[in-house]
XYZ file of C-alpha atoms in Angstrom:
136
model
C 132.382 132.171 56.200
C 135.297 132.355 53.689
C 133.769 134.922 52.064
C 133.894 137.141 55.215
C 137.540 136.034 55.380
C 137.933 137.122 51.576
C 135.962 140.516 52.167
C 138.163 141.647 55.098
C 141.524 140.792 53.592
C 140.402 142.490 50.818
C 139.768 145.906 52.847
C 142.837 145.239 54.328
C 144.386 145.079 51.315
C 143.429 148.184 49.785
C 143.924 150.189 53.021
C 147.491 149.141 53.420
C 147.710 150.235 50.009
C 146.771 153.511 50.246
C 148.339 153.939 53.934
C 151.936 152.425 52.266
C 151.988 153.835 48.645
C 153.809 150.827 47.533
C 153.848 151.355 43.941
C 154.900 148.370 41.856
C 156.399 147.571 38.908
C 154.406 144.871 37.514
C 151.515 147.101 37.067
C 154.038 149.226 33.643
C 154.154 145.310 32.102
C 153.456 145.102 28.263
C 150.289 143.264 26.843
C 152.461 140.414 24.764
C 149.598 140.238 22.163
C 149.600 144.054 21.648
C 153.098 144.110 21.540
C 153.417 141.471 18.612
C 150.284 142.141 16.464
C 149.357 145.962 17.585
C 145.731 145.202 18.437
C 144.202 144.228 22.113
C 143.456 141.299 23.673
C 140.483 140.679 25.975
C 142.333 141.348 29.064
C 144.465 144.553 28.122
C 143.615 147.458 30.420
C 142.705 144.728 33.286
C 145.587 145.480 35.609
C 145.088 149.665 34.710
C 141.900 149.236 35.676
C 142.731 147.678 38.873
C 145.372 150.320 40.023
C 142.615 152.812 39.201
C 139.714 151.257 41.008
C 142.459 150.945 44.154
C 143.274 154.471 43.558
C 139.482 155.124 43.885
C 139.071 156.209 40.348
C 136.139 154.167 39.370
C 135.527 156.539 35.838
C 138.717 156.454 34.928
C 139.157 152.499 35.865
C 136.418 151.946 33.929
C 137.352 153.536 30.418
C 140.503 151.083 31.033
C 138.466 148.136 31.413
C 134.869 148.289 32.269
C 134.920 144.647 33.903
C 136.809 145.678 36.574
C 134.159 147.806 38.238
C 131.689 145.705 37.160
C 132.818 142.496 38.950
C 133.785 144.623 42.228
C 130.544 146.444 42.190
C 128.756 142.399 42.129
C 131.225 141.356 44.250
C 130.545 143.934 46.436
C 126.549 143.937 46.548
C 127.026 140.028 47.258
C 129.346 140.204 50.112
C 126.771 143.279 51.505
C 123.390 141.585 50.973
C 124.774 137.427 51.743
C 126.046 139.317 55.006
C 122.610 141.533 55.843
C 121.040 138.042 55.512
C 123.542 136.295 57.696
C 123.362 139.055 60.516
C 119.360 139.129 60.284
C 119.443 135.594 60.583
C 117.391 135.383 57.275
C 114.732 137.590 58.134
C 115.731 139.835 55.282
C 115.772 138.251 51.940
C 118.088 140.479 50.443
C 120.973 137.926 49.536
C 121.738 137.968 45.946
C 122.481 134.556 44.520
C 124.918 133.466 41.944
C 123.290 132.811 38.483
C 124.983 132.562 35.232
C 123.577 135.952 34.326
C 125.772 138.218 36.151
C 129.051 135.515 33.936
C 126.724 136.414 30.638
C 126.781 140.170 30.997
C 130.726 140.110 32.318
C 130.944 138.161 28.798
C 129.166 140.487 27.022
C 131.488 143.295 28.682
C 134.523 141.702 27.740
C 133.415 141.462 23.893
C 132.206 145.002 23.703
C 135.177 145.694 25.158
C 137.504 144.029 22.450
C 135.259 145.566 20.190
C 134.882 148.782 20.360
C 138.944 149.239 21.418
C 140.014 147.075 18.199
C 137.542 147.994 16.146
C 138.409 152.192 16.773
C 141.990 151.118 16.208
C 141.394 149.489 12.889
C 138.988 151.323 11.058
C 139.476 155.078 12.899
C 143.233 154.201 13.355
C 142.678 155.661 17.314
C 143.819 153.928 20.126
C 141.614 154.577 22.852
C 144.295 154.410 25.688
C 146.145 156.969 24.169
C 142.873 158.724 24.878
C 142.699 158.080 28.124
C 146.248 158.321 29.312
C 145.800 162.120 27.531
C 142.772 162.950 29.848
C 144.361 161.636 32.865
C-alpha cells in the first residue's frame, strides 16, 4: 500500500513541476570529486539526468546518466504490474518481483558508466558532457 502512496506523490510531484516551473538551484551544484581531480565519479550526471527525465527528455537524460531511466523505467513496470495484480485480485500473474538482478545490471550501468566517461576523458582527452551540453 505504500507503494501506491509513493507512486501517486510521485505523479504529483512531477506534475506540480511542470504546472509551477520552479527551477532550482541545487540542480547547477559542482561534482566535488570532478572539481578536485578532473575525472567523474559514479554519480556525476545523476541529478542532470533527473531534471531531464522530469523535463520528459528520456534520450537526453540518459546520455547524462543512463541509471536514471533505467531505475524509473523498473520502478515504473513494478508499480504497473504489482498494481494489475492487486486490482485483478491475482488473477493476472503479471507482478514483477524484486531479485538481485535488476541491483546487478544497475551495477553494471553504473561501471560502464564511469567507464566509458573517464576512460574518453583520459585516453581521447573528450569530456562527454561537453558533448552533450553542445547537442542540447
Amino acid at each position: 500500500m505504500a507503494g501506491i502512496y509513493m507512486l501517486f506523490l510521485s505523479l504529483a510531484c512531477i506534475l506540480l513541476y511542470h504546472w509551477l516551473r520552479v527551477r532550482l538551484p541545487i540542480f547547477r551544484l559542482p561534482c566535488l570529486l570532478h572539481a578536485l581531480t578532473g575525472y567523474y565519479c559514479p554519480g556525476c550526471g545523476g541529478t542532470r539526468a533527473v531534471y531531464a527525465l522530469l523535463h520528459l527528455h528520456p534520450i537526453r537524460s540518459f546520455l547524462y546518466h543512463p541509471l536514471v531511466p533505467y531505475a524509473a523505467a523498473v520502478y515504473g513496470w513494478f508499480m504497473l504490474s504489482q498494481t494489475v495484480e492487486r486490482l485483478t485480485r491475482h488473477r493476472l500473474h503479471i507482478g514483477m518481483h524484486a531479485h538481485t538482478g535488476w541491483l546487478w545490471g544497475a551495477l553494471v550501468i553504473v561501471i560502464a558508466n564511469v567507464l566509458v566517461r573517464n576512460g574518453a576523458l583520459f585516453f581521447f582527452h573528450v569530456d562527454l558532457f561537453d558533448l552533450i551540453l553542445l547537442m542540447t
